[in-house]
Coordinates of C-alpha atoms in Angstrom, one line a residue:
M24 CA 88.1 104.7 73.8
T25 CA 89.8 106.9 71.2
L26 CA 93.1 105.8 70.3
S27 CA 95.2 107.9 67.9
L28 CA 98.1 106.4 65.9
R29 CA 101.1 108.6 65.1
A30 CA 104.8 108.3 64.2
A31 CA 107.1 107.8 67.4
R32 CA 109.6 110.5 68.3
P33 CA 113.2 109.8 68.9
D34 CA 113.1 111.3 72.4
E35 CA 110.4 108.8 73.3
R36 CA 112.9 105.9 72.8
N37 CA 113.4 105.0 76.7
A38 CA 109.7 105.2 77.3
L39 CA 109.0 102.7 74.3
E40 CA 111.7 100.3 75.6
G41 CA 110.3 100.6 78.8
L42 CA 106.9 99.5 77.6
Q43 CA 108.6 96.9 75.9
R44 CA 110.3 95.5 78.8
R45 CA 106.8 95.8 80.9
A46 CA 105.1 93.9 78.0
S47 CA 108.1 91.1 77.7
L48 CA 108.3 90.4 81.4
M49 CA 104.8 89.3 81.4
W50 CA 105.6 86.0 80.0
E51 CA 107.5 83.8 82.7
E52 CA 109.3 81.7 80.1
Y53 CA 111.1 85.3 79.0
R54 CA 111.5 86.7 82.4
P55 CA 114.7 85.1 83.7
F56 CA 116.6 85.9 80.3
L57 CA 115.4 89.5 80.2
L58 CA 116.4 90.2 83.8
A59 CA 119.7 88.7 83.2
N60 CA 120.3 90.4 79.9
P61 CA 118.5 94.1 80.1
D62 CA 120.4 95.1 76.9
A63 CA 118.2 92.6 74.8
I64 CA 115.5 95.2 74.7
A65 CA 116.8 98.0 72.6
L66 CA 115.0 100.1 70.0
P67 CA 117.3 101.1 67.3
L68 CA 117.3 105.1 67.3
A69 CA 117.5 104.6 63.1
Q70 CA 114.0 103.1 63.3
L71 CA 112.7 106.3 65.3
Q72 CA 114.4 108.6 63.3
E73 CA 113.3 107.0 59.7
G74 CA 109.4 106.8 61.0
W75 CA 109.5 103.2 61.2
V76 CA 108.0 103.1 64.6
R77 CA 104.2 104.2 65.3
V78 CA 102.7 104.7 68.8
G79 CA 99.1 104.2 69.7
E80 CA 98.1 107.1 72.4
Q81 CA 95.1 107.9 74.2
D82 CA 94.8 111.3 76.0
G83 CA 98.6 112.0 75.6
R84 CA 99.6 108.3 77.1
I85 CA 101.2 106.0 74.9
L86 CA 99.7 102.5 75.1
G87 CA 101.6 100.8 72.7
F88 CA 103.9 100.7 69.7
S89 CA 104.7 99.0 66.3
A90 CA 108.1 98.9 64.8
L91 CA 108.8 98.0 61.0
V92 CA 111.9 97.2 59.0
T93 CA 112.4 96.6 55.6
R94 CA 113.0 92.9 54.3
G95 CA 113.8 92.5 50.5
A96 CA 110.8 94.0 48.7
G97 CA 108.6 93.7 51.9
F98 CA 108.6 94.3 55.6
D99 CA 108.8 92.6 59.0
L100 CA 106.8 93.8 61.8
D101 CA 109.9 93.9 64.1
G102 CA 107.8 94.8 67.2
L103 CA 104.4 95.2 68.7
F104 CA 104.0 95.9 72.4
V105 CA 101.0 97.2 74.3
E106 CA 101.0 98.2 78.0
P107 CA 100.0 94.9 79.9
G108 CA 97.1 96.5 81.8
H109 CA 95.5 97.6 78.4
W110 CA 95.8 94.1 76.5
G111 CA 92.4 92.8 74.9
R112 CA 91.3 96.4 74.1
G113 CA 92.1 96.6 70.4
I114 CA 95.2 98.6 70.6
G115 CA 97.6 95.7 69.1
R116 CA 94.8 95.4 66.3
A117 CA 94.8 98.9 65.5
L118 CA 98.7 98.9 65.3
V119 CA 98.8 95.6 63.2
R120 CA 96.1 97.4 60.6
D121 CA 98.4 100.5 60.6
A122 CA 101.6 98.3 59.7
I123 CA 99.7 96.5 57.1
A124 CA 98.5 99.9 55.5
R125 CA 102.0 101.2 55.8
A126 CA 103.2 98.2 54.0
G127 CA 101.2 99.2 51.0
G128 CA 100.5 95.9 49.7
A129 CA 104.0 94.5 50.1
A130 CA 104.4 91.3 52.2
L131 CA 104.4 91.9 55.9
T132 CA 106.0 89.1 57.9
V133 CA 105.8 88.9 61.6
L134 CA 108.4 86.7 64.0
A135 CA 106.2 86.1 67.2
N136 CA 106.4 84.4 70.3
P137 CA 104.0 81.2 70.4
R138 CA 101.5 82.9 72.9
A139 CA 101.0 85.6 70.2
E140 CA 100.4 83.2 67.4
G141 CA 96.5 83.1 68.1
F142 CA 96.4 87.0 67.9
Y143 CA 98.4 87.3 64.7
L144 CA 96.1 84.2 63.2
R145 CA 93.1 86.4 63.9
Q146 CA 94.6 89.3 61.9
G147 CA 95.0 87.5 59.0
F148 CA 98.5 86.3 59.2
A149 CA 99.5 82.6 58.2
V150 CA 102.2 80.4 60.3
T151 CA 105.0 79.9 57.9
G152 CA 107.3 77.9 60.3
P153 CA 109.3 78.1 63.5
E154 CA 112.4 80.5 63.9
Q155 CA 115.1 80.7 66.3
T156 CA 115.5 83.9 68.1
L157 CA 117.1 85.1 71.5
F158 CA 114.2 84.2 73.2
G159 CA 114.2 80.6 72.0

């Protein structure tokens, strides 16, 4: 599979939110909250306009995306989502490597659900402790 990475465009916002929704609904523990609160998934337009969102695509089809936000002198990986039918194919790994490169040596923090913890540990991240989010 040849995956290409590029900056997301603002006109792709709805498609990216749909991808995020499909990936997030895969987890039963989040499904009731997401279905009751569809506005919980919102990709800020400013992130797209400022070039902080990157997509991974193959043959013109977006298969995943990552979103960075600045945090002090570093960055947060604010979102990493891959189409559920394409999990385990290296798309998330490629997007994380791209985010690390874009951080340019600055600290990169990830707030992830417990199911993704193993993935991030394999990418070289360390667990620093629990955080409270909308999802728990």
